C-alpha cells in the first residue's frame, strides 16, 4: 500500500487529492495548518491528519516523521499549499512579496529537502508540485503569483535531472482555473490607497480577473485525478496540463509569437 503526503489538504485541490488517493486504496498523510479544525478527513480509514505549515520547518519534519511512523514509509510528496497575491506590483509591500515566495516557493523547497533523505534511502519516490497554467503564461496584475509559479517550473525541471540519478521522479501539475476557495481565502489583494496611479487599471483588471476565476472550468476532483495519474506514471513525463482552459492556452501559446499572444491577453482584459 502506497503513501502520499499532501500539503494544504484542508481545502480545494489538496483536499480532493486526499479523498481521491484514499478511495484508490492509498495511505494519506493529509497535512494542514489547523488540523484541529478538520472534521471529515480524520474519519477516513488510512488517513492521518496532522499539522504542517510550509513556513515552519519544525512542522514539516514532524509531519514526515509521523507519516513514516504510522504508515512505514512515504512514496509521494504532493506540494500543493499555495495562494496568490494580486494587485499592482509597485503597491506591494516587502512583506507581501516575501510571503508570496515564502509559501509558494520556499515552502516547496523546505518540504522537498526534508523528504529527500527518506526517498533516497528508499531508492525511490515521487515529488509532485502543483504549479499552474500561470507557471507557463502570465496575466495582468499577478506578477508575484506568476513569479512564484514560474520559479516552481524552473526548479522542478532542473531538479528532475539530479533526482533521476536516485530513481526519484519529479512531476508538475498545471491546472487552469479550478473551482476552489482560491479566489476567496487564498487571494491576497494588494491595495495601496495612496497609489492613485494604478487605481483605475487595478479595479478594471481585478474585476475581469474575478470574472475569469468565476468561470472556473475544472472541479478540484479533476485535478485530483490528474495528480493520481502522475503519481502512477512511471514514464519520464514532467508536465501535466489539466483543464480545457489550460490546454487551450498552451495550444495557442505554442502557435503564436510572444507579441501575438500578449496582444490577445491584453485584448481579453480590455
Ligand atoms: N484554484 C485555481 O484556480 C488554481 C489554479 C492553478 C493552480 N492552483 C494551485 O493549487 C494549489 C491549491 O490551491 P486551491 O485552488 O486548492 O486553493 P484553496 O482551496 O484555497 O487551498 C489552498 C491551500 O493551501 C493551504 N496553505 C496556504 N498557506 C499555507 C501554509 N503556509 N502552509 C500550509 N498550507 C498552506 C491552505 O491552508 P489553510 O486552510 O490553512 O489556509 C489551503 O489548504 C495552490 O498551489 C494554487 O496555486 C490553483
PDB file of C-alpha atoms and ligand atoms in Angstrom:
ATOM      1  CA  UNK A   1       0.000   0.000   0.000  1.00  0.00           C
ATOM      2  CA  UNK A   2       1.487   3.319  -1.055  1.00  0.00           C
ATOM      3  CA  UNK A   3       1.503   6.552   0.949  1.00  0.00           C
ATOM      4  CA  UNK A   4       1.192  10.166  -0.158  1.00  0.00           C
ATOM      5  CA  UNK A   5       1.913  13.240   1.975  1.00  0.00           C
ATOM      6  CA  UNK A   6      -0.110  16.280   0.901  1.00  0.00           C
ATOM      7  CA  UNK A   7       0.438  19.897   1.938  1.00  0.00           C
ATOM      8  CA  UNK A   8      -2.602  22.211   2.119  1.00  0.00           C
ATOM      9  CA  UNK A   9      -5.079  19.341   2.446  1.00  0.00           C
ATOM     10  CA  UNK A  10      -7.615  21.454   4.351  1.00  0.00           C
ATOM     11  CA  UNK A  11      -9.328  22.632   1.200  1.00  0.00           C
ATOM     12  CA  UNK A  12      -9.627  22.674  -2.588  1.00  0.00           C
ATOM     13  CA  UNK A  13      -7.225  20.607  -4.683  1.00  0.00           C
ATOM     14  CA  UNK A  14      -5.305  19.247  -1.677  1.00  0.00           C
ATOM     15  CA  UNK A  15      -8.472  18.059  -0.005  1.00  0.00           C
ATOM     16  CA  UNK A  16      -9.820  16.496  -3.220  1.00  0.00           C
ATOM     17  CA  UNK A  17      -6.474  14.726  -3.689  1.00  0.00           C
ATOM     18  CA  UNK A  18      -6.600  13.355  -0.126  1.00  0.00           C
ATOM     19  CA  UNK A  19     -10.080  11.920  -0.729  1.00  0.00           C
ATOM     20  CA  UNK A  20      -9.208  10.547  -4.172  1.00  0.00           C
ATOM     21  CA  UNK A  21      -5.996   8.773  -3.100  1.00  0.00           C
ATOM     22  CA  UNK A  22      -7.757   7.324  -0.054  1.00  0.00           C
ATOM     23  CA  UNK A  23     -10.557   5.972  -2.269  1.00  0.00           C
ATOM     24  CA  UNK A  24      -7.949   4.390  -4.515  1.00  0.00           C
ATOM     25  CA  UNK A  25      -6.542   2.470  -1.553  1.00  0.00           C
ATOM     26  CA  UNK A  26      -3.577   4.675  -0.667  1.00  0.00           C
ATOM     27  CA  UNK A  27      -2.494   5.793   2.790  1.00  0.00           C
ATOM     28  CA  UNK A  28      -2.744   9.571   3.061  1.00  0.00           C
ATOM     29  CA  UNK A  29      -0.866  11.976   5.304  1.00  0.00           C
ATOM     30  CA  UNK A  30      -3.233  14.926   4.970  1.00  0.00           C
ATOM     31  CA  UNK A  31      -1.342  17.897   6.348  1.00  0.00           C
ATOM     32  CA  UNK A  32      -2.697  21.343   7.095  1.00  0.00           C
ATOM     33  CA  UNK A  33      -2.040  24.417   9.186  1.00  0.00           C
ATOM     34  CA  UNK A  34      -5.005  23.856  11.509  1.00  0.00           C
ATOM     35  CA  UNK A  35      -5.678  20.105  11.820  1.00  0.00           C
ATOM     36  CA  UNK A  36      -7.721  20.764  14.958  1.00  0.00           C
ATOM     37  CA  UNK A  37     -10.453  22.232  12.720  1.00  0.00           C
ATOM     38  CA  UNK A  38     -10.665  19.156  10.475  1.00  0.00           C
ATOM     39  CA  UNK A  39     -13.775  17.044  10.945  1.00  0.00           C
ATOM     40  CA  UNK A  40     -14.071  14.847   7.823  1.00  0.00           C
ATOM     41  CA  UNK A  41     -10.708  13.598   6.586  1.00  0.00           C
ATOM     42  CA  UNK A  42      -9.832  12.217  10.024  1.00  0.00           C
ATOM     43  CA  UNK A  43     -12.855   9.926   9.842  1.00  0.00           C
ATOM     44  CA  UNK A  44     -11.495   8.130   6.777  1.00  0.00           C
ATOM     45  CA  UNK A  45      -9.532   4.883   7.066  1.00  0.00           C
ATOM     46  CA  UNK A  46      -5.813   5.139   6.399  1.00  0.00           C
ATOM     47  CA  UNK A  47      -5.791   8.929   6.583  1.00  0.00           C
ATOM     48  CA  UNK A  48      -3.545  10.665   9.092  1.00  0.00           C
ATOM     49  CA  UNK A  49      -4.451  14.316   9.583  1.00  0.00           C
ATOM     50  CA  UNK A  50      -1.591  16.300  11.022  1.00  0.00           C
ATOM     51  CA  UNK A  51      -0.104  19.769  11.217  1.00  0.00           C
ATOM     52  CA  UNK A  52       2.244  21.135   8.581  1.00  0.00           C
ATOM     53  CA  UNK A  53       2.764  24.802   7.879  1.00  0.00           C
ATOM     54  CA  UNK A  54       5.150  25.163   4.930  1.00  0.00           C
ATOM     55  CA  UNK A  55       6.759  28.228   6.527  1.00  0.00           C
ATOM     56  CA  UNK A  56       7.600  26.317   9.732  1.00  0.00           C
ATOM     57  CA  UNK A  57      10.439  23.828   9.282  1.00  0.00           C
ATOM     58  CA  UNK A  58       9.728  22.001  12.540  1.00  0.00           C
ATOM     59  CA  UNK A  59       6.164  21.154  11.472  1.00  0.00           C
ATOM     60  CA  UNK A  60       7.459  19.757   8.168  1.00  0.00           C
ATOM     61  CA  UNK A  61       9.906  17.435   9.945  1.00  0.00           C
ATOM     62  CA  UNK A  62       7.316  16.291  12.466  1.00  0.00           C
ATOM     63  CA  UNK A  63       4.644  15.599   9.808  1.00  0.00           C
ATOM     64  CA  UNK A  64       7.092  13.474   7.799  1.00  0.00           C
ATOM     65  CA  UNK A  65       8.148  11.625  10.939  1.00  0.00           C
ATOM     66  CA  UNK A  66       4.541  10.957  11.954  1.00  0.00           C
ATOM     67  CA  UNK A  67       3.712   9.746   8.442  1.00  0.00           C
ATOM     68  CA  UNK A  68       6.664   7.325   8.476  1.00  0.00           C
ATOM     69  CA  UNK A  69       5.746   6.047  11.941  1.00  0.00           C
ATOM     70  CA  UNK A  70       2.095   5.486  11.022  1.00  0.00           C
ATOM     71  CA  UNK A  71       2.497   4.022   7.528  1.00  0.00           C
ATOM     72  CA  UNK A  72       6.097   2.773   7.440  1.00  0.00           C
ATOM     73  CA  UNK A  73       7.187   4.944   4.544  1.00  0.00           C
ATOM     74  CA  UNK A  74       6.157   7.809   2.252  1.00  0.00           C
ATOM     75  CA  UNK A  75       6.143   7.263  -1.506  1.00  0.00           C
ATOM     76  CA  UNK A  76       4.838  10.562  -2.881  1.00  0.00           C
ATOM     77  CA  UNK A  77       5.110  14.177  -1.724  1.00  0.00           C
ATOM     78  CA  UNK A  78       2.408  16.488  -3.101  1.00  0.00           C
ATOM     79  CA  UNK A  79       3.456  20.130  -2.790  1.00  0.00           C
ATOM     80  CA  UNK A  80       0.057  21.770  -3.084  1.00  0.00           C
ATOM     81  CA  UNK A  81      -0.146  24.547  -0.448  1.00  0.00           C
ATOM     82  CA  UNK A  82      -0.252  27.985  -2.032  1.00  0.00           C
ATOM     83  CA  UNK A  83      -2.087  31.242  -2.547  1.00  0.00           C
ATOM     84  CA  UNK A  84      -1.990  34.226  -4.877  1.00  0.00           C
ATOM     85  CA  UNK A  85      -1.131  37.852  -4.281  1.00  0.00           C
ATOM     86  CA  UNK A  86      -2.919  40.054  -6.796  1.00  0.00           C
ATOM     87  CA  UNK A  87      -2.558  43.777  -7.447  1.00  0.00           C
ATOM     88  CA  UNK A  88      -0.198  46.398  -8.817  1.00  0.00           C
ATOM     89  CA  UNK A  89       3.413  45.372  -8.166  1.00  0.00           C
ATOM     90  CA  UNK A  90       4.508  48.870  -7.124  1.00  0.00           C
ATOM     91  CA  UNK A  91       1.887  48.830  -4.384  1.00  0.00           C
ATOM     92  CA  UNK A  92       3.069  45.538  -2.856  1.00  0.00           C
ATOM     93  CA  UNK A  93       4.818  45.749   0.491  1.00  0.00           C
ATOM     94  CA  UNK A  94       8.066  43.900   1.062  1.00  0.00           C
ATOM     95  CA  UNK A  95       6.280  41.567   3.454  1.00  0.00           C
ATOM     96  CA  UNK A  96       3.588  40.759   0.867  1.00  0.00           C
ATOM     97  CA  UNK A  97       6.294  39.968  -1.676  1.00  0.00           C
ATOM     98  CA  UNK A  98       8.293  37.890   0.806  1.00  0.00           C
ATOM     99  CA  UNK A  99       5.230  35.976   1.985  1.00  0.00           C
ATOM    100  CA  UNK A 100       4.241  35.016  -1.560  1.00  0.00           C
ATOM    101  CA  UNK A 101       7.657  33.465  -2.028  1.00  0.00           C
ATOM    102  CA  UNK A 102       7.896  32.060   1.484  1.00  0.00           C
ATOM    103  CA  UNK A 103       4.751  29.967   0.976  1.00  0.00           C
ATOM    104  CA  UNK A 104       4.704  29.186  -2.761  1.00  0.00           C
ATOM    105  CA  UNK A 105       8.439  28.766  -3.350  1.00  0.00           C
ATOM    106  CA  UNK A 106      10.393  28.394  -0.098  1.00  0.00           C
ATOM    107  CA  UNK A 107       7.607  26.143   1.188  1.00  0.00           C
ATOM    108  CA  UNK A 108       8.207  23.751  -1.718  1.00  0.00           C
ATOM    109  CA  UNK A 109      11.980  23.944  -1.204  1.00  0.00           C
ATOM    110  CA  UNK A 110      11.621  23.136   2.516  1.00  0.00           C
ATOM    111  CA  UNK A 111       9.315  20.131   2.133  1.00  0.00           C
ATOM    112  CA  UNK A 112      11.351  18.777  -0.783  1.00  0.00           C
ATOM    113  CA  UNK A 113      14.639  18.977   1.110  1.00  0.00           C
ATOM    114  CA  UNK A 114      13.003  17.413   4.141  1.00  0.00           C
ATOM    115  CA  UNK A 115      11.649  14.365   2.252  1.00  0.00           C
ATOM    116  CA  UNK A 116      14.681  13.680   0.053  1.00  0.00           C
ATOM    117  CA  UNK A 117      16.783  11.721   2.593  1.00  0.00           C
ATOM    118  CA  UNK A 118      13.806   9.375   3.053  1.00  0.00           C
ATOM    119  CA  UNK A 119      13.281   8.972  -0.704  1.00  0.00           C
ATOM    120  CA  UNK A 120      16.993   8.341  -1.252  1.00  0.00           C
ATOM    121  CA  UNK A 121      17.105   5.731   1.466  1.00  0.00           C
ATOM    122  CA  UNK A 122      14.041   4.047  -0.124  1.00  0.00           C
ATOM    123  CA  UNK A 123      15.810   4.345  -3.501  1.00  0.00           C
ATOM    124  CA  UNK A 124      12.550   5.639  -4.946  1.00  0.00           C
ATOM    125  CA  UNK A 125       9.944   8.388  -4.528  1.00  0.00           C
ATOM    126  CA  UNK A 126       7.914  10.959  -6.425  1.00  0.00           C
ATOM    127  CA  UNK A 127       7.648  14.708  -5.884  1.00  0.00           C
ATOM    128  CA  UNK A 128       4.577  16.316  -7.425  1.00  0.00           C
ATOM    129  CA  UNK A 129       4.489  20.098  -7.486  1.00  0.00           C
ATOM    130  CA  UNK A 130       1.248  21.972  -8.078  1.00  0.00           C
ATOM    131  CA  UNK A 131       2.204  24.764 -10.411  1.00  0.00           C
ATOM    132  CA  UNK A 132      -0.454  26.377 -12.606  1.00  0.00           C
ATOM    133  CA  UNK A 133      -1.034  27.280 -16.193  1.00  0.00           C
ATOM    134  CA  UNK A 134       0.107  30.557 -14.628  1.00  0.00           C
ATOM    135  CA  UNK A 135       3.545  28.931 -14.418  1.00  0.00           C
ATOM    136  CA  UNK A 136       3.694  28.848 -18.228  1.00  0.00           C
ATOM    137  CA  UNK A 137       1.884  32.048 -19.240  1.00  0.00           C
ATOM    138  CA  UNK A 138       1.159  35.322 -17.422  1.00  0.00           C
ATOM    139  CA  UNK A 139      -1.854  37.566 -16.929  1.00  0.00           C
ATOM    140  CA  UNK A 140      -2.013  41.163 -15.737  1.00  0.00           C
ATOM    141  CA  UNK A 141      -1.846  42.090 -12.047  1.00  0.00           C
ATOM    142  CA  UNK A 142      -0.483  38.720 -10.919  1.00  0.00           C
ATOM    143  CA  UNK A 143       3.247  39.469 -11.022  1.00  0.00           C
ATOM    144  CA  UNK A 144       4.101  37.882  -7.686  1.00  0.00           C
ATOM    145  CA  UNK A 145       1.981  34.775  -8.172  1.00  0.00           C
ATOM    146  CA  UNK A 146       3.354  34.164 -11.668  1.00  0.00           C
ATOM    147  CA  UNK A 147       6.909  34.765 -10.474  1.00  0.00           C
ATOM    148  CA  UNK A 148       6.359  32.136  -7.761  1.00  0.00           C
ATOM    149  CA  UNK A 149       4.875  29.556 -10.142  1.00  0.00           C
ATOM    150  CA  UNK A 150       7.463  30.205 -12.878  1.00  0.00           C
ATOM    151  CA  UNK A 151      10.064  29.622 -10.147  1.00  0.00           C
ATOM    152  CA  UNK A 152       8.446  26.269  -9.369  1.00  0.00           C
ATOM    153  CA  UNK A 153       8.589  25.346 -13.052  1.00  0.00           C
ATOM    154  CA  UNK A 154      12.317  26.086 -13.368  1.00  0.00           C
ATOM    155  CA  UNK A 155      13.050  24.450 -10.033  1.00  0.00           C
ATOM    156  CA  UNK A 156      11.147  21.283 -10.958  1.00  0.00           C
ATOM    157  CA  UNK A 157      12.637  20.939 -14.423  1.00  0.00           C
ATOM    158  CA  UNK A 158      16.192  21.249 -13.104  1.00  0.00           C
ATOM    159  CA  UNK A 159      15.556  19.029 -10.081  1.00  0.00           C
ATOM    160  CA  UNK A 160      14.202  16.346 -12.420  1.00  0.00           C
ATOM    161  CA  UNK A 161      17.737  15.660 -13.699  1.00  0.00           C
ATOM    162  CA  UNK A 162      19.574  15.374 -10.393  1.00  0.00           C
ATOM    163  CA  UNK A 163      16.891  13.220  -8.787  1.00  0.00           C
ATOM    164  CA  UNK A 164      16.670  10.869 -11.762  1.00  0.00           C
ATOM    165  CA  UNK A 165      20.126   9.707 -10.618  1.00  0.00           C
ATOM    166  CA  UNK A 166      18.446   8.483  -7.423  1.00  0.00           C
ATOM    167  CA  UNK A 167      15.368   6.965  -9.067  1.00  0.00           C
ATOM    168  CA  UNK A 168      13.217   9.832  -7.719  1.00  0.00           C
ATOM    169  CA  UNK A 169      10.645  11.313 -10.077  1.00  0.00           C
ATOM    170  CA  UNK A 170       9.554  14.938 -10.356  1.00  0.00           C
ATOM    171  CA  UNK A 171       6.139  15.847 -11.782  1.00  0.00           C
ATOM    172  CA  UNK A 172       4.444  19.215 -12.279  1.00  0.00           C
ATOM    173  CA  UNK A 173       0.677  19.697 -12.431  1.00  0.00           C
ATOM    174  CA  UNK A 174      -0.514  22.756 -14.342  1.00  0.00           C
ATOM    175  CA  UNK A 175      -4.215  23.380 -13.759  1.00  0.00           C
ATOM    176  CA  UNK A 176      -6.216  26.144 -15.393  1.00  0.00           C
ATOM    177  CA  UNK A 177      -8.999  27.745 -13.358  1.00  0.00           C
ATOM    178  CA  UNK A 178     -10.297  25.393 -10.685  1.00  0.00           C
ATOM    179  CA  UNK A 179     -13.452  25.861  -8.628  1.00  0.00           C
ATOM    180  CA  UNK A 180     -11.908  26.047  -5.133  1.00  0.00           C
ATOM    181  CA  UNK A 181     -11.661  28.583  -2.334  1.00  0.00           C
ATOM    182  CA  UNK A 182      -8.678  30.066  -4.120  1.00  0.00           C
ATOM    183  CA  UNK A 183     -10.397  33.331  -5.062  1.00  0.00           C
ATOM    184  CA  UNK A 184     -11.766  33.822  -1.554  1.00  0.00           C
ATOM    185  CA  UNK A 185      -9.437  32.806   1.245  1.00  0.00           C
ATOM    186  CA  UNK A 186      -6.385  32.299  -0.984  1.00  0.00           C
ATOM    187  CA  UNK A 187      -6.217  35.734  -2.601  1.00  0.00           C
ATOM    188  CA  UNK A 188      -4.097  38.448  -1.045  1.00  0.00           C
ATOM    189  CA  UNK A 189      -5.396  41.594  -2.722  1.00  0.00           C
ATOM    190  CA  UNK A 190      -2.673  44.236  -2.789  1.00  0.00           C
ATOM    191  CA  UNK A 191      -4.179  47.639  -2.154  1.00  0.00           C
ATOM    192  CA  UNK A 192      -2.284  50.840  -1.537  1.00  0.00           C
ATOM    193  CA  UNK A 193      -4.814  53.659  -1.411  1.00  0.00           C
ATOM    194  CA  UNK A 194      -2.053  56.231  -1.785  1.00  0.00           C
ATOM    195  CA  UNK A 195      -1.041  54.853  -5.182  1.00  0.00           C
ATOM    196  CA  UNK A 196      -3.711  56.552  -7.263  1.00  0.00           C
ATOM    197  CA  UNK A 197      -1.758  55.927 -10.452  1.00  0.00           C
ATOM    198  CA  UNK A 198      -2.887  52.287 -10.656  1.00  0.00           C
ATOM    199  CA  UNK A 199      -6.362  52.680  -9.189  1.00  0.00           C
ATOM    200  CA  UNK A 200      -8.470  52.625 -12.356  1.00  0.00           C
ATOM    201  CA  UNK A 201      -6.341  49.991 -14.058  1.00  0.00           C
ATOM    202  CA  UNK A 202      -6.294  47.754 -10.963  1.00  0.00           C
ATOM    203  CA  UNK A 203     -10.031  47.955 -10.438  1.00  0.00           C
ATOM    204  CA  UNK A 204     -10.761  47.171 -14.080  1.00  0.00           C
ATOM    205  CA  UNK A 205      -8.355  44.241 -14.306  1.00  0.00           C
ATOM    206  CA  UNK A 206      -9.306  42.875 -10.887  1.00  0.00           C
ATOM    207  CA  UNK A 207     -12.934  42.777 -11.940  1.00  0.00           C
ATOM    208  CA  UNK A 208     -12.003  40.919 -15.146  1.00  0.00           C
ATOM    209  CA  UNK A 209      -9.791  38.521 -13.200  1.00  0.00           C
ATOM    210  CA  UNK A 210     -12.624  37.775 -10.790  1.00  0.00           C
ATOM    211  CA  UNK A 211     -14.988  37.130 -13.720  1.00  0.00           C
ATOM    212  CA  UNK A 212     -12.498  34.726 -15.243  1.00  0.00           C
ATOM    213  CA  UNK A 213     -11.921  32.959 -11.883  1.00  0.00           C
ATOM    214  CA  UNK A 214     -15.693  32.581 -11.527  1.00  0.00           C
ATOM    215  CA  UNK A 215     -15.917  30.766 -14.836  1.00  0.00           C
ATOM    216  CA  UNK A 216     -13.601  28.079 -13.441  1.00  0.00           C
ATOM    217  CA  UNK A 217     -13.815  25.128 -15.776  1.00  0.00           C
ATOM    218  CA  UNK A 218     -12.417  22.301 -13.648  1.00  0.00           C
ATOM    219  CA  UNK A 219     -13.615  20.790 -10.430  1.00  0.00           C
ATOM    220  CA  UNK A 220     -10.874  20.011  -7.894  1.00  0.00           C
ATOM    221  CA  UNK A 221     -11.699  16.300  -8.300  1.00  0.00           C
ATOM    222  CA  UNK A 222     -10.487  16.509 -11.914  1.00  0.00           C
ATOM    223  CA  UNK A 223      -7.144  17.863 -10.741  1.00  0.00           C
ATOM    224  CA  UNK A 224      -7.009  15.126  -8.100  1.00  0.00           C
ATOM    225  CA  UNK A 225      -7.419  12.510 -10.853  1.00  0.00           C
ATOM    226  CA  UNK A 226      -4.574  14.084 -12.831  1.00  0.00           C
ATOM    227  CA  UNK A 227      -2.387  14.050  -9.713  1.00  0.00           C
ATOM    228  CA  UNK A 228      -3.216  10.365  -9.249  1.00  0.00           C
ATOM    229  CA  UNK A 229      -2.300   9.677 -12.876  1.00  0.00           C
ATOM    230  CA  UNK A 230       1.014  11.495 -12.392  1.00  0.00           C
ATOM    231  CA  UNK A 231       1.742   9.605  -9.163  1.00  0.00           C
ATOM    232  CA  UNK A 232       1.275   6.315 -11.004  1.00  0.00           C
ATOM    233  CA  UNK A 233       3.024   7.288 -14.221  1.00  0.00           C
ATOM    234  CA  UNK A 234       6.420   5.574 -14.382  1.00  0.00           C
ATOM    235  CA  UNK A 235       7.349   7.479 -17.560  1.00  0.00           C
ATOM    236  CA  UNK A 236       9.706  10.450 -17.528  1.00  0.00           C
ATOM    237  CA  UNK A 237       6.836  12.881 -18.278  1.00  0.00           C
ATOM    238  CA  UNK A 238       7.369  16.070 -16.263  1.00  0.00           C
ATOM    239  CA  UNK A 239       4.323  18.267 -17.003  1.00  0.00           C
ATOM    240  CA  UNK A 240       0.578  17.573 -16.811  1.00  0.00           C
ATOM    241  CA  UNK A 241      -1.608  20.385 -18.168  1.00  0.00           C
ATOM    242  CA  UNK A 242      -5.097  19.961 -16.675  1.00  0.00           C
ATOM    243  CA  UNK A 243      -8.375  21.553 -17.738  1.00  0.00           C
ATOM    244  CA  UNK A 244      -9.810  22.604 -21.071  1.00  0.00           C
ATOM    245  CA  UNK A 245      -8.874  26.250 -20.497  1.00  0.00           C
ATOM    246  CA  UNK A 246      -5.276  25.337 -19.688  1.00  0.00           C
ATOM    247  CA  UNK A 247      -4.954  23.083 -22.730  1.00  0.00           C
ATOM    248  CA  UNK A 248      -6.416  25.791 -24.970  1.00  0.00           C
ATOM    249  CA  UNK A 249      -3.962  28.369 -23.609  1.00  0.00           C
ATOM    250  CA  UNK A 250      -0.968  26.092 -24.140  1.00  0.00           C
ATOM    251  CA  UNK A 251      -2.094  25.353 -27.678  1.00  0.00           C
ATOM    252  CA  UNK A 252      -2.485  28.985 -28.712  1.00  0.00           C
ATOM    253  CA  UNK A 253       0.704  29.887 -26.841  1.00  0.00           C
ATOM    254  CA  UNK A 254       2.652  27.387 -28.953  1.00  0.00           C
ATOM    255  CA  UNK A 255       1.127  28.711 -32.172  1.00  0.00           C
ATOM    256  CA  UNK A 256       1.689  32.430 -31.529  1.00  0.00           C
ATOM    257  CA  UNK A 257       4.662  34.730 -31.210  1.00  0.00           C
ATOM    258  CA  UNK A 258       5.137  36.497 -27.843  1.00  0.00           C
ATOM    259  CA  UNK A 259       3.708  39.665 -29.376  1.00  0.00           C
ATOM    260  CA  UNK A 260       0.618  37.925 -30.756  1.00  0.00           C
ATOM    261  CA  UNK A 261      -0.058  36.057 -27.539  1.00  0.00           C
ATOM    262  CA  UNK A 262       0.371  39.136 -25.345  1.00  0.00           C
ATOM    263  CA  UNK A 263      -1.855  41.202 -27.638  1.00  0.00           C
ATOM    264  CA  UNK A 264      -4.535  38.512 -27.253  1.00  0.00           C
ATOM    265  CA  UNK A 265      -4.246  38.631 -23.453  1.00  0.00           C
ATOM    266  CA  UNK A 266      -4.416  42.447 -23.452  1.00  0.00           C
ATOM    267  CA  UNK A 267      -7.489  42.317 -25.652  1.00  0.00           C
ATOM    268  CA  UNK A 268      -9.163  39.855 -23.250  1.00  0.00           C
ATOM    269  CA  UNK A 269      -8.633  42.212 -20.338  1.00  0.00           C
ATOM    270  CA  UNK A 270      -9.750  45.372 -22.162  1.00  0.00           C
TER     271      UNK A 270
HETATM  272  N1  LIG B   1      -7.844  27.266  -7.924  1.00  0.00           N
HETATM  273  C1  LIG B   1      -7.209  27.514  -9.034  1.00  0.00           C
HETATM  274  O1  LIG B   1      -7.784  28.076  -9.995  1.00  0.00           O
HETATM  275  C2  LIG B   1      -5.775  27.068  -9.187  1.00  0.00           C
HETATM  276  C3  LIG B   1      -5.233  27.008 -10.483  1.00  0.00           C
HETATM  277  C4  LIG B   1      -3.917  26.613 -10.654  1.00  0.00           C
HETATM  278  C5  LIG B   1      -3.143  26.282  -9.555  1.00  0.00           C
HETATM  279  N2  LIG B   1      -3.684  26.350  -8.302  1.00  0.00           N
HETATM  280  C6  LIG B   1      -2.812  25.991  -7.180  1.00  0.00           C
HETATM  281  O2  LIG B   1      -3.411  24.939  -6.452  1.00  0.00           O
HETATM  282  C7  LIG B   1      -2.920  24.946  -5.101  1.00  0.00           C
HETATM  283  C8  LIG B   1      -4.087  24.764  -4.157  1.00  0.00           C
HETATM  284  O3  LIG B   1      -4.980  25.850  -4.287  1.00  0.00           O
HETATM  285  P1  LIG B   1      -6.571  25.648  -4.252  1.00  0.00           P
HETATM  286  O4  LIG B   1      -7.107  26.157  -5.512  1.00  0.00           O
HETATM  287  O5  LIG B   1      -6.904  24.282  -3.822  1.00  0.00           O
HETATM  288  O6  LIG B   1      -6.958  26.748  -3.140  1.00  0.00           O
HETATM  289  P2  LIG B   1      -7.520  26.613  -1.648  1.00  0.00           P
HETATM  290  O7  LIG B   1      -8.758  25.789  -1.669  1.00  0.00           O
HETATM  291  O8  LIG B   1      -7.609  27.990  -1.127  1.00  0.00           O
HETATM  292  O9  LIG B   1      -6.376  25.806  -0.901  1.00  0.00           O
HETATM  293  C9  LIG B   1      -5.135  26.387  -0.580  1.00  0.00           C
HETATM  294  C10 LIG B   1      -4.489  25.513   0.457  1.00  0.00           C
HETATM  295  O10 LIG B   1      -3.167  25.983   0.737  1.00  0.00           O
HETATM  296  C11 LIG B   1      -3.016  25.996   2.138  1.00  0.00           C
HETATM  297  N3  LIG B   1      -1.982  26.903   2.632  1.00  0.00           N
HETATM  298  C12 LIG B   1      -1.846  28.227   2.447  1.00  0.00           C
HETATM  299  N4  LIG B   1      -0.760  28.673   3.088  1.00  0.00           N
HETATM  300  C13 LIG B   1      -0.199  27.596   3.697  1.00  0.00           C
HETATM  301  C14 LIG B   1       0.946  27.384   4.523  1.00  0.00           C
HETATM  302  N5  LIG B   1       1.748  28.390   4.898  1.00  0.00           N
HETATM  303  N6  LIG B   1       1.216  26.119   4.947  1.00  0.00           N
HETATM  304  C15 LIG B   1       0.424  25.083   4.621  1.00  0.00           C
HETATM  305  N7  LIG B   1      -0.689  25.227   3.865  1.00  0.00           N
HETATM  306  C16 LIG B   1      -0.990  26.462   3.416  1.00  0.00           C
HETATM  307  C17 LIG B   1      -4.375  26.389   2.658  1.00  0.00           C
HETATM  308  O11 LIG B   1      -4.456  26.056   4.034  1.00  0.00           O
HETATM  309  P3  LIG B   1      -5.300  26.853   5.135  1.00  0.00           P
HETATM  310  O12 LIG B   1      -6.607  26.122   5.205  1.00  0.00           O
HETATM  311  O13 LIG B   1      -4.533  26.707   6.383  1.00  0.00           O
HETATM  312  O14 LIG B   1      -5.421  28.282   4.669  1.00  0.00           O
HETATM  313  C18 LIG B   1      -5.265  25.526   1.779  1.00  0.00           C
HETATM  314  O15 LIG B   1      -5.333  24.211   2.264  1.00  0.00           O
HETATM  315  C19 LIG B   1      -2.143  26.253  -4.942  1.00  0.00           C
HETATM  316  O16 LIG B   1      -0.756  25.980  -5.029  1.00  0.00           O
HETATM  317  C20 LIG B   1      -2.599  27.075  -6.138  1.00  0.00           C
HETATM  318  O17 LIG B   1      -1.620  27.999  -6.555  1.00  0.00           O
HETATM  319  C21 LIG B   1      -4.975  26.721  -8.099  1.00  0.00           C
END
